[in-house]
PDB file of C-alpha atoms in Angstrom:
ATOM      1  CA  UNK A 176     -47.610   6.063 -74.650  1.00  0.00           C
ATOM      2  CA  UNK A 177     -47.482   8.135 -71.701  1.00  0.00           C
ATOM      3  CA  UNK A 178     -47.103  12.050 -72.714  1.00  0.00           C
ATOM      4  CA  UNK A 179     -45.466  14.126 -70.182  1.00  0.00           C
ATOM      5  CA  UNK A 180     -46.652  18.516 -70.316  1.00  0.00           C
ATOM      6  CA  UNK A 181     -45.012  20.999 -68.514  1.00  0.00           C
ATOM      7  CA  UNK A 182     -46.107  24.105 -67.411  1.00  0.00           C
ATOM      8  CA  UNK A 183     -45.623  27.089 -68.081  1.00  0.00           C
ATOM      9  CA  UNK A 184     -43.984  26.842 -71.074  1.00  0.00           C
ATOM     10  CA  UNK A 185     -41.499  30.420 -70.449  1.00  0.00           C
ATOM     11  CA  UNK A 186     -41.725  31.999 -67.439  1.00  0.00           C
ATOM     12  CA  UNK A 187     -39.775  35.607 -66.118  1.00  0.00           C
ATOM     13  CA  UNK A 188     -39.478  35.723 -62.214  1.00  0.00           C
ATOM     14  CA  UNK A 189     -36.901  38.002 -60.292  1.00  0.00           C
ATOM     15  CA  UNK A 190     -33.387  37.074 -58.472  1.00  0.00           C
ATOM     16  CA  UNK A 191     -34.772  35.846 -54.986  1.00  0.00           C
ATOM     17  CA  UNK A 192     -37.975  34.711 -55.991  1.00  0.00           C
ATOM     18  CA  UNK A 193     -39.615  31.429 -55.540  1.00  0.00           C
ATOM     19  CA  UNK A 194     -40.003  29.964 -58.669  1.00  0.00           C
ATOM     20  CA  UNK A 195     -42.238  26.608 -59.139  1.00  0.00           C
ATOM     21  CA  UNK A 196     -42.637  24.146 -62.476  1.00  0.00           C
ATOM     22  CA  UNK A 197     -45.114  21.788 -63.056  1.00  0.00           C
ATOM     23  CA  UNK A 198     -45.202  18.291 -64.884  1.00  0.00           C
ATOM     24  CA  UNK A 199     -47.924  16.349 -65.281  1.00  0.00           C
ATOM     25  CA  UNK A 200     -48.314  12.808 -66.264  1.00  0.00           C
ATOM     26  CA  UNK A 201     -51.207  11.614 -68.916  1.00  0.00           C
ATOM     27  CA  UNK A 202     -50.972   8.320 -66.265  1.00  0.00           C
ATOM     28  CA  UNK A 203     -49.345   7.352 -63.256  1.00  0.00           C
ATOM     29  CA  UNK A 204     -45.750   6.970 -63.448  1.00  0.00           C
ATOM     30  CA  UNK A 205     -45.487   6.060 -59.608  1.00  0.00           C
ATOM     31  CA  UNK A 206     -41.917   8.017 -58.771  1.00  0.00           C
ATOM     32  CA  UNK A 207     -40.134   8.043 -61.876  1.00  0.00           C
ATOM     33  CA  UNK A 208     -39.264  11.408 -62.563  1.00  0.00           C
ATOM     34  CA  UNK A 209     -36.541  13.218 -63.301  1.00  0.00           C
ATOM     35  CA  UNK A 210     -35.690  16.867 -63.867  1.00  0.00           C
ATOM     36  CA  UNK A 211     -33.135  18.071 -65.767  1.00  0.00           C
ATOM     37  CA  UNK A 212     -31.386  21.983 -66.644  1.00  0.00           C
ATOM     38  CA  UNK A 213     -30.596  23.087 -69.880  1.00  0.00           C
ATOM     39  CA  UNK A 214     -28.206  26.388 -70.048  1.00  0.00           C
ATOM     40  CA  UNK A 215     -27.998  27.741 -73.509  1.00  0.00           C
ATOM     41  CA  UNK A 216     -25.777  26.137 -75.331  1.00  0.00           C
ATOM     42  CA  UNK A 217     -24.814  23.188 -72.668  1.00  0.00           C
ATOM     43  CA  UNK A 218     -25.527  19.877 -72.100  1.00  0.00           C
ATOM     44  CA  UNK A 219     -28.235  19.011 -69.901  1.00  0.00           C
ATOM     45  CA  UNK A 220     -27.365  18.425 -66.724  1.00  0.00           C
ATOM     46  CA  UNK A 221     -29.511  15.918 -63.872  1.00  0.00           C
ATOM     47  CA  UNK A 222     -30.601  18.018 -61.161  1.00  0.00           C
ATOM     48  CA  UNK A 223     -33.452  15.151 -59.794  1.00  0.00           C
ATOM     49  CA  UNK A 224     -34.073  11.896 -59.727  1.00  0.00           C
ATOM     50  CA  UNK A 225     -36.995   9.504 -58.351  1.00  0.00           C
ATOM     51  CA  UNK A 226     -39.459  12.642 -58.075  1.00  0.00           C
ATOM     52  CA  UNK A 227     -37.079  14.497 -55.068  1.00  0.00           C
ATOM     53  CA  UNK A 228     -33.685  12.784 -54.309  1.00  0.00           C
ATOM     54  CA  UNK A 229     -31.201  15.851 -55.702  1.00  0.00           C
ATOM     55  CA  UNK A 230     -28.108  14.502 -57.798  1.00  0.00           C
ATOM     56  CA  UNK A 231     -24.764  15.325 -56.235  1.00  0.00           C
ATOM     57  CA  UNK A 232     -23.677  18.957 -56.578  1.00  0.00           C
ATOM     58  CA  UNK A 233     -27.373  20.763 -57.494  1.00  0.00           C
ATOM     59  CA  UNK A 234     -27.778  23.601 -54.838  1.00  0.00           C
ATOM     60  CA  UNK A 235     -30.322  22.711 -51.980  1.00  0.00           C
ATOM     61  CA  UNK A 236     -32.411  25.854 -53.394  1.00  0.00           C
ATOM     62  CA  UNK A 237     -33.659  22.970 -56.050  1.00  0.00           C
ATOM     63  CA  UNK A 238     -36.281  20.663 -54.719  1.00  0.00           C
ATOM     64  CA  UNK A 239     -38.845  18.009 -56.294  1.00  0.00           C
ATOM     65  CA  UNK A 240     -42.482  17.019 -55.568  1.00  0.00           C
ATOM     66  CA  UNK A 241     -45.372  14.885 -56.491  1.00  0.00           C
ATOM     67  CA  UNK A 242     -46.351  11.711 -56.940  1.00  0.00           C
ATOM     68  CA  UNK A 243     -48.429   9.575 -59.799  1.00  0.00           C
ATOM     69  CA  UNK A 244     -49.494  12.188 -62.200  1.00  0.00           C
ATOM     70  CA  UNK A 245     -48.589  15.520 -60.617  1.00  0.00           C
ATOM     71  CA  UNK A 246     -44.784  16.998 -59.884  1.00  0.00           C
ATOM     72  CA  UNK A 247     -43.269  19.666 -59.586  1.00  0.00           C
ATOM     73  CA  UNK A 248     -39.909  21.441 -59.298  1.00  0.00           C
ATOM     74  CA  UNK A 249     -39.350  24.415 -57.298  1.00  0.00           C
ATOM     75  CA  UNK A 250     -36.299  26.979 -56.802  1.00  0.00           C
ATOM     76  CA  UNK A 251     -36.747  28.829 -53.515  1.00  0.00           C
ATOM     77  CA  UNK A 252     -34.790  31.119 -54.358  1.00  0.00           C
ATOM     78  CA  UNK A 253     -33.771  32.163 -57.683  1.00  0.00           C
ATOM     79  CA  UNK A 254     -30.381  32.743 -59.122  1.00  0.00           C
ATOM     80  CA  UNK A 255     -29.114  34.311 -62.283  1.00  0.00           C
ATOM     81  CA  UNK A 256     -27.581  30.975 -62.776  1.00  0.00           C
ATOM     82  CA  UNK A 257     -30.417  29.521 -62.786  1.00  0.00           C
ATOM     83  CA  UNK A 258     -31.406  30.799 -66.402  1.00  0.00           C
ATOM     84  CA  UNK A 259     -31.668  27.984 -68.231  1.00  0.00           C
ATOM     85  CA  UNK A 260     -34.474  25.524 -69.787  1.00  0.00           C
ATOM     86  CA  UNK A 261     -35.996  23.001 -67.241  1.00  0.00           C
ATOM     87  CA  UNK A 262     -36.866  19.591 -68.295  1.00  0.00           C
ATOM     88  CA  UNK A 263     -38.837  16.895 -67.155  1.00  0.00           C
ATOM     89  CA  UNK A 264     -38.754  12.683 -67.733  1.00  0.00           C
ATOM     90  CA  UNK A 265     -40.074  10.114 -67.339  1.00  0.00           C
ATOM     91  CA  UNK A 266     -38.537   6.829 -66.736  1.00  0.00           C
ATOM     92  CA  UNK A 267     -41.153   3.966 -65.320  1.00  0.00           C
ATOM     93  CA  UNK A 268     -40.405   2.486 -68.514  1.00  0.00           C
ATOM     94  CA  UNK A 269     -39.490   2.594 -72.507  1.00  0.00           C
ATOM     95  CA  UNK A 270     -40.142   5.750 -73.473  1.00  0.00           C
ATOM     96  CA  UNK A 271     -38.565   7.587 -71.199  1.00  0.00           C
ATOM     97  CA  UNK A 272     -40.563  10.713 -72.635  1.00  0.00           C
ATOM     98  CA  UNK A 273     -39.183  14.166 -71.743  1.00  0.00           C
ATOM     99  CA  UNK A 274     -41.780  17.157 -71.389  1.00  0.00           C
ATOM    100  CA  UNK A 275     -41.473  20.110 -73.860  1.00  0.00           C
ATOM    101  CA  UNK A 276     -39.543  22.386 -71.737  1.00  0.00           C
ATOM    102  CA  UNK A 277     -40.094  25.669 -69.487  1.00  0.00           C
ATOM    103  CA  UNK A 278     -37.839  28.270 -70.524  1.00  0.00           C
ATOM    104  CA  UNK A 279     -36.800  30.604 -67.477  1.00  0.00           C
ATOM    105  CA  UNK A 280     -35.653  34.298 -67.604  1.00  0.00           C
ATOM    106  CA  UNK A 281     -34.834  36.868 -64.922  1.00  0.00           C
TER     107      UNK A 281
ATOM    108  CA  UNK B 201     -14.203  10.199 -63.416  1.00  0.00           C
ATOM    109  CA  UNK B 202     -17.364   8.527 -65.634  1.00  0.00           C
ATOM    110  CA  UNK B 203     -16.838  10.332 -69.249  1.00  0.00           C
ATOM    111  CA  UNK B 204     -18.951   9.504 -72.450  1.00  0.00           C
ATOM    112  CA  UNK B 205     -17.262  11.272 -75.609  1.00  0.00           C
ATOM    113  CA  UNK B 206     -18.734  11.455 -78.813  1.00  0.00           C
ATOM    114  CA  UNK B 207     -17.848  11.698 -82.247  1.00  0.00           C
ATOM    115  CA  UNK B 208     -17.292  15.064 -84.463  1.00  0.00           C
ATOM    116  CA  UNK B 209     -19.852  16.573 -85.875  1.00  0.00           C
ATOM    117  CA  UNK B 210     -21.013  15.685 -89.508  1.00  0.00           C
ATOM    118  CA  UNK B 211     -22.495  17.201 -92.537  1.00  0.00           C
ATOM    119  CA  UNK B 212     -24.080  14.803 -94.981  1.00  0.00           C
ATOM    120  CA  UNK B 213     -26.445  14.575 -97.564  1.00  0.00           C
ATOM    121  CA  UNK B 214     -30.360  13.763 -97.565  1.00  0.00           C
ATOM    122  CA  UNK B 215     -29.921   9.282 -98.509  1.00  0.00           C
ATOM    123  CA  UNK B 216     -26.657   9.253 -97.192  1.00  0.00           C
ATOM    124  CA  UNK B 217     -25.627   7.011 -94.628  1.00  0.00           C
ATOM    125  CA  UNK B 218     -24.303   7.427 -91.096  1.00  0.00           C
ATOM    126  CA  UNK B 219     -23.329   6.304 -88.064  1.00  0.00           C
ATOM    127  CA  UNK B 220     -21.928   8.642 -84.855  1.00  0.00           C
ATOM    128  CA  UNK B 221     -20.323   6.598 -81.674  1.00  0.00           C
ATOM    129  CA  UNK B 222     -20.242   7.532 -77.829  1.00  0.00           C
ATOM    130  CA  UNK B 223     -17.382   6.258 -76.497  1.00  0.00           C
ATOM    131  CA  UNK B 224     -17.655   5.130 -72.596  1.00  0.00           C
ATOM    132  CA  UNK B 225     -15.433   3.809 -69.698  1.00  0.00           C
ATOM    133  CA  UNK B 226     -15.536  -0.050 -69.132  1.00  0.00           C
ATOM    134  CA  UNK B 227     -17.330   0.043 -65.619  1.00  0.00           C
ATOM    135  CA  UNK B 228     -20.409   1.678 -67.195  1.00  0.00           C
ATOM    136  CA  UNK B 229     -20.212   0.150 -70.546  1.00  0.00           C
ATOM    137  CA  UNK B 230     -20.664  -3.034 -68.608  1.00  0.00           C
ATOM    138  CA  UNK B 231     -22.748  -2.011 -65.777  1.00  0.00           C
ATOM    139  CA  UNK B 232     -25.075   0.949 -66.790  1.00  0.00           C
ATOM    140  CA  UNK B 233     -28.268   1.723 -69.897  1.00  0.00           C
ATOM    141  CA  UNK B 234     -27.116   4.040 -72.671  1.00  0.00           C
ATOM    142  CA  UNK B 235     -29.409   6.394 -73.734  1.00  0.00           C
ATOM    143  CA  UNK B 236     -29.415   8.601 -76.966  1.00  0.00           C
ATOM    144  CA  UNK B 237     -31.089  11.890 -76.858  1.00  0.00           C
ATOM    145  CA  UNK B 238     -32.267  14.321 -80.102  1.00  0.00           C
ATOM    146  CA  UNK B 239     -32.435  17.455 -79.824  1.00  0.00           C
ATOM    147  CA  UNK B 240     -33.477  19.751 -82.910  1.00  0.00           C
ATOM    148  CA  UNK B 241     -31.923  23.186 -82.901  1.00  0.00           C
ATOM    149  CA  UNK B 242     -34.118  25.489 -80.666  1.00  0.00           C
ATOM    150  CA  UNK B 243     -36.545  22.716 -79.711  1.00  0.00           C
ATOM    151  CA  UNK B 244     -36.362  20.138 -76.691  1.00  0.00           C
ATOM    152  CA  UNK B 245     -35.549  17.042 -75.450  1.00  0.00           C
ATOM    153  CA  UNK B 246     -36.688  13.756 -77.483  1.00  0.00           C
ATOM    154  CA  UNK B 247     -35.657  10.574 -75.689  1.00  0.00           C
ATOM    155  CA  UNK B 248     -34.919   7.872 -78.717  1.00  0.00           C
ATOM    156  CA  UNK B 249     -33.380   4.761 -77.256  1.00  0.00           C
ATOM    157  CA  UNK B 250     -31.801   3.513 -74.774  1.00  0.00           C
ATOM    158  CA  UNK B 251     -29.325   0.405 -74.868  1.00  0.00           C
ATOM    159  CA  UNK B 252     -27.809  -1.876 -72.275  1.00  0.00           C
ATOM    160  CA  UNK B 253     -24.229  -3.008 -73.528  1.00  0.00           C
ATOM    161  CA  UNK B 254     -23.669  -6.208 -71.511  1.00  0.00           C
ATOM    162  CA  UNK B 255     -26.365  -7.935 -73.009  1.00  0.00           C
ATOM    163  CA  UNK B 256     -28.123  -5.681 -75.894  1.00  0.00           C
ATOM    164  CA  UNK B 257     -31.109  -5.149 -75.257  1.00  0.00           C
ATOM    165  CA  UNK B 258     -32.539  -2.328 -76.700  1.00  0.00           C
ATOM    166  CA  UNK B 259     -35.676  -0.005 -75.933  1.00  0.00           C
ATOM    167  CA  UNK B 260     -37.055   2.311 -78.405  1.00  0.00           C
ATOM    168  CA  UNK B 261     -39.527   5.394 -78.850  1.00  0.00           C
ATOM    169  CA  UNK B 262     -42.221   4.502 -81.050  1.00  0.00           C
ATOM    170  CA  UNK B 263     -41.164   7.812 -82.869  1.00  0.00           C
ATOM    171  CA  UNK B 264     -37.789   6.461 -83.532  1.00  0.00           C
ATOM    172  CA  UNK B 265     -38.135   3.094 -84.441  1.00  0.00           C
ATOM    173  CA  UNK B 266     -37.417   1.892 -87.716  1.00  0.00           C
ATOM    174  CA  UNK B 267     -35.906   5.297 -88.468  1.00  0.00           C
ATOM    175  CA  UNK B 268     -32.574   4.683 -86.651  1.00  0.00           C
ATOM    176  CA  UNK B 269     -30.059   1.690 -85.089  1.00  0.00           C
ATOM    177  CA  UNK B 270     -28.953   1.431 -81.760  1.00  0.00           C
ATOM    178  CA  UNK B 271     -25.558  -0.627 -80.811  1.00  0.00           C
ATOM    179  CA  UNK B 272     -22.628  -1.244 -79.462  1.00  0.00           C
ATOM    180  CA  UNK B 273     -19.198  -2.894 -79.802  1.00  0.00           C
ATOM    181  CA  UNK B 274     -17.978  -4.294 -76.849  1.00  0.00           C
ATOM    182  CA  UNK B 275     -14.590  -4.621 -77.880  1.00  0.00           C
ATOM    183  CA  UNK B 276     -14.359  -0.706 -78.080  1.00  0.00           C
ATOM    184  CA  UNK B 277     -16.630   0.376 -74.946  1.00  0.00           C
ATOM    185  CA  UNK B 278     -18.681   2.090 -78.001  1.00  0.00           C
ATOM    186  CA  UNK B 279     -22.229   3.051 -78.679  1.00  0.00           C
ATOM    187  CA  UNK B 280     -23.576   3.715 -82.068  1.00  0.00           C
ATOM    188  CA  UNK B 281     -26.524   5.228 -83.149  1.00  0.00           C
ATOM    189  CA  UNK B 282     -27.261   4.801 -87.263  1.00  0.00           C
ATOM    190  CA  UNK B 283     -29.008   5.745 -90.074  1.00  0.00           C
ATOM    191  CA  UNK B 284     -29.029   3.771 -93.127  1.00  0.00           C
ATOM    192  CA  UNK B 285     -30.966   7.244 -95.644  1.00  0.00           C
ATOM    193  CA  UNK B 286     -30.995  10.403 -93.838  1.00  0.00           C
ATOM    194  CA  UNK B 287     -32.936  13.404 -94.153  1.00  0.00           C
ATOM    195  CA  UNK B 288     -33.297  16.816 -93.697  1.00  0.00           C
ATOM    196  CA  UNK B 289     -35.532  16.622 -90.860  1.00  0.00           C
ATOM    197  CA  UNK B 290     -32.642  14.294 -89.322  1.00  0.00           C
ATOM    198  CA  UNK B 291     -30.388  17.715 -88.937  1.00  0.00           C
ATOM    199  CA  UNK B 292     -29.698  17.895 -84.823  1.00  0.00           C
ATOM    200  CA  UNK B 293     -27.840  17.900 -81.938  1.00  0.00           C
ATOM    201  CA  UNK B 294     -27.625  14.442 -80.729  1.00  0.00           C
ATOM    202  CA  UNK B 295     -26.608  13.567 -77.210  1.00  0.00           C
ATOM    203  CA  UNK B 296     -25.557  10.063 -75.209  1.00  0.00           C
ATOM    204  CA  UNK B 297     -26.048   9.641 -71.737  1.00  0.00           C
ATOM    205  CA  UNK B 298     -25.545   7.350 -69.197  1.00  0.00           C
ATOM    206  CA  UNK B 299     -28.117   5.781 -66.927  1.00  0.00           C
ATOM    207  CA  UNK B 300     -32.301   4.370 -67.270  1.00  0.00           C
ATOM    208  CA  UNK B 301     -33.500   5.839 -63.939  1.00  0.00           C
ATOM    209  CA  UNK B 302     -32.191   9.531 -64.854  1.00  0.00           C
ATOM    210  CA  UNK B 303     -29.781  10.371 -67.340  1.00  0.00           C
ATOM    211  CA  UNK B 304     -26.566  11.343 -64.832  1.00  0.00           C
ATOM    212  CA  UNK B 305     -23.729  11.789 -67.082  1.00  0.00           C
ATOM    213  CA  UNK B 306     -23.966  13.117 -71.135  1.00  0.00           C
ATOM    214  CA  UNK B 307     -21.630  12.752 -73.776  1.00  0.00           C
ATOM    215  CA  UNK B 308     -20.647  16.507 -75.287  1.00  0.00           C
ATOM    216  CA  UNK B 309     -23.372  16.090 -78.168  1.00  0.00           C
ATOM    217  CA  UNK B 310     -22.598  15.278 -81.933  1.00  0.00           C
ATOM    218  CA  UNK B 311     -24.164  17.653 -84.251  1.00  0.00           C
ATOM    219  CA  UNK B 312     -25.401  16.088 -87.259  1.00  0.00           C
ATOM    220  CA  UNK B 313     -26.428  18.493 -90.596  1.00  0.00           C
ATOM    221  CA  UNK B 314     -28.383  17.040 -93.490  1.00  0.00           C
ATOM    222  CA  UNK B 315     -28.578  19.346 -96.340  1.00  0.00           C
ATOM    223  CA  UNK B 316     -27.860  18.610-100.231  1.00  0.00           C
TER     224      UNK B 316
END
């Protein structure tokens, strides 16, 4: 099965700051990724889809890269919103493996 | 308004059985995959299945296989996720969602304790 790391696995940054994630794919999953937000306590909630198409709603601060093995999400600008855990998936086909998480903290 | 909503939470006992439902609206019990998500407390994500209602077919993580049931009654909308002898280890928060290519709308999570 395909495993799916992220990196880093915490990271602190600063209100304003442009804050980047990385995923990477043990093979090629063409571009189907997703990226997902955890707030403590809440549901997860879909910020991207198919590598860099943002669902409905997520602020235009979020954005997705990558292709085949290599993504990334970035926040230009960071939020204290945006504390939260930061998944991602994914979803070429059965299982839709998630990563392990990077946990972010102003 | 799309709204998956999940059964109470449950505290049961390491053998015992269970089964916890995620209720959904016709249009995507009929048109969309139904995913089930675990999620142990403080750890992550772990995708375990994912179901399509209209015709059953079912998809599951090597890590979950033969450990739980996916389902669905299609007189009720409802999707089950079973386990005929839990365990400890089974204690978590476990989550429905809608969708295959990204998981857009979640059920509120159904927290399950195993403990004797």
């Amino acid at each position: 099965d395909i495993q799916m790391t992220q990196s880093p696995s915490s990271l602190s940054a600063s209100v304003g700051d442009r804050v980047t994630i990385t995923c990477r794919a043990s093979q090629g999953i063409s571009d189907y990724l997703a990226w997902y937000q955890q707030k403590p306590g809440k549901v997860p909630k879909l910020l991207i889809y198919s590598v860099s198409t943002l669902q409905s709603g997520v602020p235009s601060r979020f954005s997705g890269s990558g292709s085949g093995t290599h993504f990334a999400l970035t926040i230009s600008s960071l939020q204290p919103e945006d504390v939260a855990t930061y998944y991602c998936q994914k979803y070429d086909s059965a299982p839709c493996t998630f990563g392990q998480g990077t946990k972010l903290d102003i | 308004e799309v709204q998956l909503v999940q059964s109470g939470a449950e505290v049961k006992k390491p053998g015992e059985s269970l089964k916890i439902s995620c209720k959904i609206s016709v249009y995507t019990f009929t048109n969309d995959w139904i995913g089930w998500v675990r999620q142990m407390p403080g750890k992550g994500l772990e995708w375990m299945a994912i179901i399509y209602p209209r015709n059953s077919d079912i998809r599951y993580s090597p890590s979950f296989q033969g450990q739980v049931t996916v389902s669905v009654d299609k007189s009720t909308n409802t999707a089950y996720l079973q386990w005929s002898s839990l365990k400890a280890s089974d204690s978590a928060m476990y989550y429905c969602a809608r969708g295959y290519h990204g998981l857009d709308v979640w059920g509120q999570g159904t927290t399950v304790t195993v403990s004797s």
